[in-house]
Coordinates of C-alpha atoms and ligand atoms in Angstrom, one line a residue:
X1 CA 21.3 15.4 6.3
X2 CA 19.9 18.2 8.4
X3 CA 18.8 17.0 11.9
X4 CA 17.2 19.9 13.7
X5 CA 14.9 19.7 17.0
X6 CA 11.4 18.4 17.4
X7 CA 9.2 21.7 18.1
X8 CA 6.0 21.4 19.8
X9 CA 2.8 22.0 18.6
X10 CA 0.2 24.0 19.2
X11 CA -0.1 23.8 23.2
X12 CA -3.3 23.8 23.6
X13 CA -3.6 20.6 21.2
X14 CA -0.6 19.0 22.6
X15 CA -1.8 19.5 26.0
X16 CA -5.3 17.6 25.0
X17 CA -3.5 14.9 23.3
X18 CA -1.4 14.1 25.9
X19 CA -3.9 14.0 28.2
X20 CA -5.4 11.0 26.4
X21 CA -2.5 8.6 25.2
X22 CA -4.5 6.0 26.9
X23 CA -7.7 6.7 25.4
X24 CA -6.2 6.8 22.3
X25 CA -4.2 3.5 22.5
X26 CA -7.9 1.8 23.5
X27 CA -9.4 3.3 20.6
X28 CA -6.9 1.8 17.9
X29 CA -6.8 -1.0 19.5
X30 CA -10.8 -1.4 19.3
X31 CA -10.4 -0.3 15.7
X32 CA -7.9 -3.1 15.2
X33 CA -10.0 -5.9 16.4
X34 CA -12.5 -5.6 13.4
X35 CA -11.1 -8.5 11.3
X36 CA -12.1 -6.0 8.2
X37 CA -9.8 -9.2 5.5
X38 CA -11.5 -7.8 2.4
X39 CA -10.4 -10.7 -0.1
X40 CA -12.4 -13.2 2.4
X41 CA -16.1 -13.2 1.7
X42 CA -16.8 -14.6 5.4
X43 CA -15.4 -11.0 6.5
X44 CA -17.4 -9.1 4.2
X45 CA -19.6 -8.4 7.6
X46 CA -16.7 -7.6 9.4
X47 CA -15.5 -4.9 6.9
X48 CA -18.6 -3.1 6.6
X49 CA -18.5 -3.1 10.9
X50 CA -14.7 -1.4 10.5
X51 CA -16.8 1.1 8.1
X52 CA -19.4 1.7 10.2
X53 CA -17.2 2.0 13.0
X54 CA -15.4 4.7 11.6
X55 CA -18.2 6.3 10.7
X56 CA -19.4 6.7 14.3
X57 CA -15.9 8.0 14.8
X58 CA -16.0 10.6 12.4
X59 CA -19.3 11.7 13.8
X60 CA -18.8 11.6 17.1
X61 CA -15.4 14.0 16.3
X62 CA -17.8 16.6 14.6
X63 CA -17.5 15.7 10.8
X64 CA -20.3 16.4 9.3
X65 CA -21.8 14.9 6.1
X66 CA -20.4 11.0 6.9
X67 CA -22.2 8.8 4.8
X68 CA -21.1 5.0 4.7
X69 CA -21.5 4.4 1.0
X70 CA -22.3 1.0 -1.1
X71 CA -20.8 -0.1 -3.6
X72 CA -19.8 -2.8 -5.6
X73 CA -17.5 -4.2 -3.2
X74 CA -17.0 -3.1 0.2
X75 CA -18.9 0.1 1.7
X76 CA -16.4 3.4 1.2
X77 CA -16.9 5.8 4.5
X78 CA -17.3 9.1 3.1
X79 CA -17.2 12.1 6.0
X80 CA -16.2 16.2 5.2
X81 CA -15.5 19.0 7.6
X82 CA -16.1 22.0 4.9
X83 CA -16.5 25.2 7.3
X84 CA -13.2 27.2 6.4
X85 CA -14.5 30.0 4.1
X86 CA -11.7 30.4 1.7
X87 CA -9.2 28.5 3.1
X88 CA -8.1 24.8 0.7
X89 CA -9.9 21.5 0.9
X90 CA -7.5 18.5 1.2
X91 CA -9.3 14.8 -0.1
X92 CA -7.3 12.2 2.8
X93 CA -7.5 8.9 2.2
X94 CA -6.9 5.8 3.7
X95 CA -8.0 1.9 3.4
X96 CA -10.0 0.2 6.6
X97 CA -9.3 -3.5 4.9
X98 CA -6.5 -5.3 5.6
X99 CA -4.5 -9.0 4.0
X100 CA -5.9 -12.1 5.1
X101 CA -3.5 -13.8 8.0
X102 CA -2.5 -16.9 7.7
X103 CA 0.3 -18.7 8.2
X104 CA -1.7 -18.3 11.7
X105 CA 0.9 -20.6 13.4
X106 CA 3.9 -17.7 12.9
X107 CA 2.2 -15.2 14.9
X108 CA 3.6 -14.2 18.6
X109 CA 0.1 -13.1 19.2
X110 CA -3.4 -13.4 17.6
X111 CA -3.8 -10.8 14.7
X112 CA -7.0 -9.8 15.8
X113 CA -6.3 -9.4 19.3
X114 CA -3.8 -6.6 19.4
X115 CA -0.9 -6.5 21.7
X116 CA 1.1 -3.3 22.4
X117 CA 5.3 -5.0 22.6
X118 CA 8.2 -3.2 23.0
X119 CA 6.8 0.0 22.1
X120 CA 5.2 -1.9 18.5
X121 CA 1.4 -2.4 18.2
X122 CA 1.7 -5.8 17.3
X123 CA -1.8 -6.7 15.1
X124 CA -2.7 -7.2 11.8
X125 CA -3.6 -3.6 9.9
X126 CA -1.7 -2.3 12.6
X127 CA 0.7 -0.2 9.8
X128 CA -1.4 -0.9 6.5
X129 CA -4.0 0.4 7.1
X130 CA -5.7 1.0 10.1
X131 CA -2.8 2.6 11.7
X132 CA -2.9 5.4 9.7
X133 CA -7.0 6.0 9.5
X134 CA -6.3 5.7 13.1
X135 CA -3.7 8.5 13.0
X136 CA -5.8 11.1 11.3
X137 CA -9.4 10.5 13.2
X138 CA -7.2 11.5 16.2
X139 CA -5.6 14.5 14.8
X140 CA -8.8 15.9 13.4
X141 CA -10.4 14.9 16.7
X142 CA -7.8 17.4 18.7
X143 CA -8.4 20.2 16.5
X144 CA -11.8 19.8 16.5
X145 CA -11.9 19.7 19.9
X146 CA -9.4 22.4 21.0
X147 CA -10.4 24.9 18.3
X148 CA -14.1 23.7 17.4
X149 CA -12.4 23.8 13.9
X150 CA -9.8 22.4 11.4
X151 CA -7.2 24.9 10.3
X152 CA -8.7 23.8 6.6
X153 CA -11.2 22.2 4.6
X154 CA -11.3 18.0 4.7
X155 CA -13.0 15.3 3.0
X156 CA -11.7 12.0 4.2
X157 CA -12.7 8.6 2.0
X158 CA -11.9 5.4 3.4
X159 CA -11.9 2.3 1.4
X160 CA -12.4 -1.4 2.0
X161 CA -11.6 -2.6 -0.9
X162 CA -7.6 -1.2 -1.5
X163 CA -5.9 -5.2 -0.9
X164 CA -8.2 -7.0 -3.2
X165 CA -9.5 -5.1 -6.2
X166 CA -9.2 -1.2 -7.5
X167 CA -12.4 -1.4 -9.0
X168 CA -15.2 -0.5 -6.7
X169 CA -13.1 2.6 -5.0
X170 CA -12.8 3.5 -9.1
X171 CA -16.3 3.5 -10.0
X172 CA -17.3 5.0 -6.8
X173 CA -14.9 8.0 -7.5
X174 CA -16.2 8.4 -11.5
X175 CA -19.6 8.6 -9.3
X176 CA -18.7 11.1 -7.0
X177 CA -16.0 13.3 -8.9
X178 CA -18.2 16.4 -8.5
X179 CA -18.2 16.4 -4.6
X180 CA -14.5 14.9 -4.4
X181 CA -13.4 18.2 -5.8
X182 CA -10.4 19.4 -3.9
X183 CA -7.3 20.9 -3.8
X184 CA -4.8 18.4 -3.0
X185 CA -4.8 14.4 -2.1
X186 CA -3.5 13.2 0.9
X187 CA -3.0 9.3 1.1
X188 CA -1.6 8.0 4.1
X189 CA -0.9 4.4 2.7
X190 CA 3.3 4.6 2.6
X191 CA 5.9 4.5 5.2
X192 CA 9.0 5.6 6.5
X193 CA 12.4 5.0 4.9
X194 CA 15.2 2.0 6.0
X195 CA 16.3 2.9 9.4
X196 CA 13.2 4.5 10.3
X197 CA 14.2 7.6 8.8
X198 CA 11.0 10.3 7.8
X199 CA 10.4 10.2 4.2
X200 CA 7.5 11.5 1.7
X201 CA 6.9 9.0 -1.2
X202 CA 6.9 10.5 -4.5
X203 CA 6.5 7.4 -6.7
X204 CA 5.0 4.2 -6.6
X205 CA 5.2 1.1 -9.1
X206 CA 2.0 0.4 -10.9
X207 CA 1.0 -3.8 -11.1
X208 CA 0.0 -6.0 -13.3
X209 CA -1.6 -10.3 -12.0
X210 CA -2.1 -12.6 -14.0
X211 CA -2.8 -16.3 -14.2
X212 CA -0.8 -19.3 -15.7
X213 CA -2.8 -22.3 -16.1
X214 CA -1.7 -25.6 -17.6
X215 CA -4.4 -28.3 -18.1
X216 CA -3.7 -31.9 -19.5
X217 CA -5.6 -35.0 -19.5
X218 CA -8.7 -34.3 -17.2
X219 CA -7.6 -36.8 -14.1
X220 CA -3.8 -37.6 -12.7
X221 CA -2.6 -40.3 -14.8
X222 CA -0.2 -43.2 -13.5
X223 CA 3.6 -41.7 -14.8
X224 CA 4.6 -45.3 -15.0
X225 CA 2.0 -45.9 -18.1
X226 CA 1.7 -42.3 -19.5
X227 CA 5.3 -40.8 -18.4
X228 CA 7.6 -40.4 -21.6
X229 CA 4.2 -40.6 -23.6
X230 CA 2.2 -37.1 -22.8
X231 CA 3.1 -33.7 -22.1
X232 CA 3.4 -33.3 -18.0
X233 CA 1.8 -29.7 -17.3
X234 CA 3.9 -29.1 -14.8
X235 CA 6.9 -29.7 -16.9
X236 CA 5.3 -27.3 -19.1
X237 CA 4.2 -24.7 -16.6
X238 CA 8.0 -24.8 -15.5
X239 CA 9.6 -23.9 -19.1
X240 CA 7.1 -21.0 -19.4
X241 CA 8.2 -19.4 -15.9
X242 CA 11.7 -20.0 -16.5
X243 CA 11.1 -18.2 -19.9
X244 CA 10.1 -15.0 -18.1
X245 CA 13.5 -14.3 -17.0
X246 CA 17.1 -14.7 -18.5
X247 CA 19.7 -16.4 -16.0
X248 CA 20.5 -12.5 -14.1
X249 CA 17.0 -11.5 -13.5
X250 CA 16.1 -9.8 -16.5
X251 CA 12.5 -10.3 -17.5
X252 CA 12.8 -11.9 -21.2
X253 CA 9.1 -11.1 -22.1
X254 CA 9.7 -9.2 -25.9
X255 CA 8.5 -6.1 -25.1
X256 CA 8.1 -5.6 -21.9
X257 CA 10.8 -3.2 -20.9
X258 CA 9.8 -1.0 -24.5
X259 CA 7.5 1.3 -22.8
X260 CA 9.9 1.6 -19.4
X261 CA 10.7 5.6 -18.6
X262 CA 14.7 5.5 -18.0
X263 CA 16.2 6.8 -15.3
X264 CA 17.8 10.1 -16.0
X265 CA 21.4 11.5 -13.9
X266 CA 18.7 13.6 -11.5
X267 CA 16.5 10.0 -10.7
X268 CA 19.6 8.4 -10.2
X269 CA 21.4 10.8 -7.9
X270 CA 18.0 10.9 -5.6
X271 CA 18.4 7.4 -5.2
X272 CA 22.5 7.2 -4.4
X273 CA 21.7 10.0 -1.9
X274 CA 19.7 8.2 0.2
X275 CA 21.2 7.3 3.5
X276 CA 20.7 3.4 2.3
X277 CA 22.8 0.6 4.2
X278 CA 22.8 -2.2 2.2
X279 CA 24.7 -4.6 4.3
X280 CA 22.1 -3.9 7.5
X281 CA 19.0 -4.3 4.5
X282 CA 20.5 -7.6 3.7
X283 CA 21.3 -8.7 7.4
X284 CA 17.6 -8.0 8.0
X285 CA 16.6 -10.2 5.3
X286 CA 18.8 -13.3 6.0
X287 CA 19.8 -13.5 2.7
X288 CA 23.3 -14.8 1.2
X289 CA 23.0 -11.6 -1.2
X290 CA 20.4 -9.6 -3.0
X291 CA 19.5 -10.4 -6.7
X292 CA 18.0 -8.4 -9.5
X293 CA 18.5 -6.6 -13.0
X294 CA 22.2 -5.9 -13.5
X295 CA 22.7 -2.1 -14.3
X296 CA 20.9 -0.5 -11.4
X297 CA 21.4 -0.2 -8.0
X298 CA 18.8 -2.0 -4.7
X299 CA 16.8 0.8 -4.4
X300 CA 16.9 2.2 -8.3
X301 CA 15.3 -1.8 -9.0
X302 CA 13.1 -1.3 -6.3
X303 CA 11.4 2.2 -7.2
X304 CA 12.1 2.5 -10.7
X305 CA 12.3 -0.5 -12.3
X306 CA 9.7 -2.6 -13.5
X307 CA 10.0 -6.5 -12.3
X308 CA 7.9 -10.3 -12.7
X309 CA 7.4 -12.7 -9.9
X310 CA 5.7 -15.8 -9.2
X311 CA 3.4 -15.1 -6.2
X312 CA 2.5 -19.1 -6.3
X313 CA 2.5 -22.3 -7.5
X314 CA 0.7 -25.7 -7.3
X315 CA 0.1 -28.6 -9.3
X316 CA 0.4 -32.3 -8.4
X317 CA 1.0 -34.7 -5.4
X318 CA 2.3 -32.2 -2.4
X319 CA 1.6 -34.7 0.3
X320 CA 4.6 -36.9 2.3
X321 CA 6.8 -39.2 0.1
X322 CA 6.0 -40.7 -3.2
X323 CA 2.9 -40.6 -5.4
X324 CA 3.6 -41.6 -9.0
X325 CA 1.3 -39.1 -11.2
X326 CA 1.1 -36.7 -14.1
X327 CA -0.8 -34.1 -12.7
X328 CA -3.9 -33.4 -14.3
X329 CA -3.0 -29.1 -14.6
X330 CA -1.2 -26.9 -13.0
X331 CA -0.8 -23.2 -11.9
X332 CA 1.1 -20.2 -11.6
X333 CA -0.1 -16.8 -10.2
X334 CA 2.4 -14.0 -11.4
X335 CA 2.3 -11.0 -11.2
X336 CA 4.6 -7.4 -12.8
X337 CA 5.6 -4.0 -11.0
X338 CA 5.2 -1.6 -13.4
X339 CA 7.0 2.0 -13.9
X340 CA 5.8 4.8 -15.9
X341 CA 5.2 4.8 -18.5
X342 CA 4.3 1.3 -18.3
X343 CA 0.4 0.1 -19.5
X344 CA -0.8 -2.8 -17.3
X345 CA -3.3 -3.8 -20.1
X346 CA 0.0 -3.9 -22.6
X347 CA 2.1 -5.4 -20.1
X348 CA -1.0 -8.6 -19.6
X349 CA -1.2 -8.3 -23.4
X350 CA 2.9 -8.9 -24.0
X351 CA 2.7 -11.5 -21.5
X352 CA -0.1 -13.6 -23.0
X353 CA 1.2 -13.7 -26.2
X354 CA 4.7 -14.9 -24.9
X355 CA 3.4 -17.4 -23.0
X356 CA 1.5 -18.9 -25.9
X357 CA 4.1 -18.4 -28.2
X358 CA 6.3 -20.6 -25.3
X359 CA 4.2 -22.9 -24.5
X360 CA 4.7 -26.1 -24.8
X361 CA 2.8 -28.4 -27.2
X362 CA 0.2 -31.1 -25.9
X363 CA -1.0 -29.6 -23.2
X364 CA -3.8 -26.0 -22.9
X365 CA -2.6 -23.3 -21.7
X366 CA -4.2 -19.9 -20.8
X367 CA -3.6 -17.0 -19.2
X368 CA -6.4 -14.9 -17.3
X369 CA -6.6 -10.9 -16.1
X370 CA -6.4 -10.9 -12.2
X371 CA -6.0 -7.2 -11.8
X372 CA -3.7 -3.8 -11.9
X373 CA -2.9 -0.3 -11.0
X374 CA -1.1 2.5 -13.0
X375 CA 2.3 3.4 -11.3
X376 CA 2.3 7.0 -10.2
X377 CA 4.8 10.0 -9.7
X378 CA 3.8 12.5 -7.8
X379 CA 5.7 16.2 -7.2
X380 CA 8.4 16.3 -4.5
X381 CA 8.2 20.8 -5.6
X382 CA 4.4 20.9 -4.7
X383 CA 3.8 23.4 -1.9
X384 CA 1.6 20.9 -0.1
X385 CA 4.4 18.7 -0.6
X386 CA 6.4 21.3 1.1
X387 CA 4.2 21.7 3.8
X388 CA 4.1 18.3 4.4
X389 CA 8.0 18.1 4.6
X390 CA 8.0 20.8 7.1
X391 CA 5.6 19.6 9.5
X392 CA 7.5 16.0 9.1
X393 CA 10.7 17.9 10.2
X394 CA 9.3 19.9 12.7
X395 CA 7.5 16.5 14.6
X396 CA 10.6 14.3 14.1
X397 CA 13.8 16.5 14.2
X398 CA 14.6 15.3 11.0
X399 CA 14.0 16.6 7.4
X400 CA 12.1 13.5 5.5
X401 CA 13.9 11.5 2.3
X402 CA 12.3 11.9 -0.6
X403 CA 12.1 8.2 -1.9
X404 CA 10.2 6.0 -4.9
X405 CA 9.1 3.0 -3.4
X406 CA 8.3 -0.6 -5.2
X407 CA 4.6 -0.8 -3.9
X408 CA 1.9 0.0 -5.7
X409 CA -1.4 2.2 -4.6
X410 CA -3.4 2.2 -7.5
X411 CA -6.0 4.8 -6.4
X412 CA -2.6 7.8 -6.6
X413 CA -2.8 7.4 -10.0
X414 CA -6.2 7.8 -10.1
X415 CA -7.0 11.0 -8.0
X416 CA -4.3 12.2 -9.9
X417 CA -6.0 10.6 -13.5
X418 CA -10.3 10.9 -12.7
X419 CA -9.8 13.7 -10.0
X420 CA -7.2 16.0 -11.4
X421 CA -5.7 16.0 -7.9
X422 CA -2.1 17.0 -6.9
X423 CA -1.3 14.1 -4.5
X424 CA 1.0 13.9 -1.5
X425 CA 1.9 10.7 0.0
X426 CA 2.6 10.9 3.6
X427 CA 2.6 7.4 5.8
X428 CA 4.4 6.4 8.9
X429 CA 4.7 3.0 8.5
X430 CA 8.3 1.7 9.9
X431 CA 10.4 0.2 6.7
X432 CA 9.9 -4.1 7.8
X433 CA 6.7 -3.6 9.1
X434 CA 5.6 -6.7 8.3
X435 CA 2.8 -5.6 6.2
X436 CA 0.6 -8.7 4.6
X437 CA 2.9 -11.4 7.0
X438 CA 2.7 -12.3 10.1
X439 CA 3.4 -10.4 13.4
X440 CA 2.8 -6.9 11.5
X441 CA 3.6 -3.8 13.6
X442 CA 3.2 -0.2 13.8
X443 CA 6.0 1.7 15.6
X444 CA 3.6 3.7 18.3
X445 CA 6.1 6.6 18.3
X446 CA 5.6 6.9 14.6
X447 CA 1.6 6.5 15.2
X448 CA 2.1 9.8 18.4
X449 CA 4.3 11.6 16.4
X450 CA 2.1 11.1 13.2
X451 CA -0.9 12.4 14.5
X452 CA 1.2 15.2 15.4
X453 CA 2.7 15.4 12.1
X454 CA -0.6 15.3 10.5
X455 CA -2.2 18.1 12.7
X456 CA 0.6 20.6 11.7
X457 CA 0.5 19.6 7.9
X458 CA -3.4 21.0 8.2
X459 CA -2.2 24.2 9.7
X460 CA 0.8 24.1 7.1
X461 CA -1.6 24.3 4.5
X462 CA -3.7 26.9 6.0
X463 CA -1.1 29.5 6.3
X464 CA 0.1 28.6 2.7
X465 CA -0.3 31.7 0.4
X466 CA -3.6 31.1 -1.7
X467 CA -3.7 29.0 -4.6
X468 CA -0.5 27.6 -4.1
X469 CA -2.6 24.1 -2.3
Ligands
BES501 N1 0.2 0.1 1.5 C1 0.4 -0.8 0.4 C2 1.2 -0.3 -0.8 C3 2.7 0.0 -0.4 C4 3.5 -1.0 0.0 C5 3.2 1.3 -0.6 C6 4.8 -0.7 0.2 C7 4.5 1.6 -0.4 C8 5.3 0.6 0.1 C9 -0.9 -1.3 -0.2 O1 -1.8 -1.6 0.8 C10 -0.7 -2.6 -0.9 O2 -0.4 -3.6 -0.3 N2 -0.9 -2.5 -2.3 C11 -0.8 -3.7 -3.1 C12 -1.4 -3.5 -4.4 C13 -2.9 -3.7 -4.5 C14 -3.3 -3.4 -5.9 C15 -3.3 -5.1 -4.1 C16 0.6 -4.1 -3.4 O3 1.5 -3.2 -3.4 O4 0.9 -5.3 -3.5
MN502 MN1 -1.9 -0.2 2.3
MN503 MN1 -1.3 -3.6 1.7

């Protein structure tokens, strides 16, 4: 591991940051109130506020062109900054919605109401995603500022849409593709690595959610009259999911490892050379020990293996002692992580016929669609990739990890796929941010140095030879 001193930047824009750390912690923290849940239609007000409010960001900084755009879901906030004759043009993106928050009862403070803790911004979108919009309005508002220009072309799209369906950010890019034409794709959606540690992401799983449904006799029926004489669909529902795996966490679906890239010695080796404490990963998790697919290793499992999990479950009397029923259906929301060069259509398609080859007789069962993304990996050799690395290790002292990570951000595979962009991923979320539970956090050193990060990786680029962004 090289360590090597934080450097300063550009003086003239340090000097005019640091001048406003106070300003700047008001204005996330006003950014951060906007309960912008997308999945919540009650909110859908509120996420088209977070748009507009960026919007009045990005004009008041001097971006020029910023449209806040319909579409079939939540509005995208387009904005460009295009005055650098012949230097590259970087797409950044970033997503304004954020998970819904309950439990409630679990947070040390309000979600909405942000509270700055032990050095954490405490607040829900605090990390994922606001954090990071956050993070590059303020860098592009120092250079703009300082310079009265950005060391390189920009067009920044912002999504609200990103935690509850790809598909309107998807059509709206088919729309667009023409004007989205760039040179590289920034997405500030990922974070650092265990320990805090700087890293670049370079691939991300893809995701595949479905629905289990079990339906029986159309009411609850007495289990004293009916039991031992109908099929219970939550028996049933329980033989399918314990179908999907074999007893050491295998997934069992035929098929559904067929399409699966392996790991080759390279893949492997990146993943044992990460500085990865297992015992303090565990600790963290207050766990009696991790579980998963013999063969591989935490992290390998993690970024580069496909896996199935039930996100829920219900069916039947839930309430406080007995209730003698057969309940009338029940459910099961489950969904895949995906690798290349897994299909998330296949994948829904291996696991529907399974589960009605599986399921048990007396009882309808279907299976429904909920969703997907296509995994990505993306180039850890790509100058801007480079760059990025660079200004990482010249902000933190500390030359980033290069790591795959198990989330999935649909839209990489898709500037990659409908844009034909190169695409770096560069976040600064801390690892156990708490992302989509309560009490998330963004480290606010991570969010300062970011934004410093982020204002050298635009210079980095600049001074790259041409065509090499
Ligand atoms: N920022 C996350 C993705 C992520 C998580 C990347 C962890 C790297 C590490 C993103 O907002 C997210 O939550 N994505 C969803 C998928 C989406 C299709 C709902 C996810 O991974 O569950
Ligand atoms: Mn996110
Ligand atoms: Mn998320």
């Amino acid at each position: 591991m090289t360590t090597t001193r934080a450097t300063a930047i550009d003086p003239k824009v340090e000097a005019w940051l640091d001048a406003r750390a106070d300003e700047r912690l008001e204005s996330y923290k006003a950014f951060l109130r906007i309960p912008s849940i997308s999945a919540l239609p009650e909110h859908a007000a509120d996420c088209r506020r977070a748009a507009e409010w960026i919007a009045d960001d990005l004009r008041r900084i001097g971006v020029d062109h910023v449209e806040v755009a319909d579409t079939s879901g939540h509005p995208v906030v387009y904005g460009d900054w295009l005055r650098a004759a012949d230097a590259p043009t970087a797409l950044v993106y970033c997503h304004y919605d954020v998970q819904p928050v309950d439990p409630l009862d679990l947070w040390q403070s309000p979600p909405f109401e942000p509270a700055v803790v032990d050095g954490r911004m405490l607040a829900r979108g605090a990390s994922d995603d606001k954090g990071q919009i956050h993070m590059h309005l303020r860098a592009a508002e120092a250079l703009l500022a300082t310079r009265r220009a950005l060391p390189i072309n920009v067009k920044f799209v912002f999504e609200g849409d990103e935690e509850s369906s790809a598909a309107p950010l998807e059509r709206w890019l088919v729309a667009n593709r023409d004007r989205l034409a760039a040179d590289v794709g920034v997405i500030s959606d990922t974070g650092f690595f265990e320990g805090n540690i700087p890293a670049i992401t370079v691939g991300l799983r893809g995701l595949m959610y479905a629905q289990i449904d079990v339906v029986g006799s159309p009411v609850d029926l007495h289990s004293g009259g009916y039991g031992g004489v109908v099929q219970n669909p939550a028996n049933a529902l329980a033989s399918i999911i314990a179908a999907l795996h074999d007893g050491d966490g295998r997934v069992a679906i035929p098929g559904f490892y067929d399409d699966v890239d392996p790991l080759s010695d390279d893949d492997r080796r990146r993943f044992a050379d990460l500085p990865f404490d297992e015992d303090a990963y565990l600790a963290e998790l207050e766990l009696p020990g991790l579980f998963g697919e013999p063969g591989y290793t935490t992290l390998e499992r993690r970024g580069a293996r496909p896996s199935l999990d039930v996100n829920g479950m219900w069916s039947g009397f839930q309430g406080e002692g007995a209730k003698t029923i057969i309940p009338a259906h029940a459910h099961a929301k489950v969904s895949a992580r995906l690798v290349p060069s897994q299909d998330p259509d296949v994948i829904f398609d291996r696991l529907e016929a399974f589960v009605r080859r599986i399921a048990p007789p007396g009882v309808r069962t279907s299976v429904t669609k909920i969703g997907g993304g296509r995994p990505s990996v993306t180039p850890v050799d790509h100058p801007v990739t480079q760059a990025a690395a660079r200004a990482l290790e010249a902000t933190f002292g500390r030359a980033p990890v290069y790591i795959r990570e198990g989330g999935s951000i649909p839209v990489c595979a898709s500037f990659e796929g409908t844009l034909g962009l190169p695409v770096v991923l560069l976040g600064f979320a801390p690892p156990n941010n708490h992302a989509h539970a309560p009490n998330e956090w963004m480290d606010l050193e991570n969010h300062e140095m970011g934004i410093r990060t982020i204002v050298r990786l635009l210079d980095e680029i600049a001074a790259l030879p041409s065509a090499s962004a």
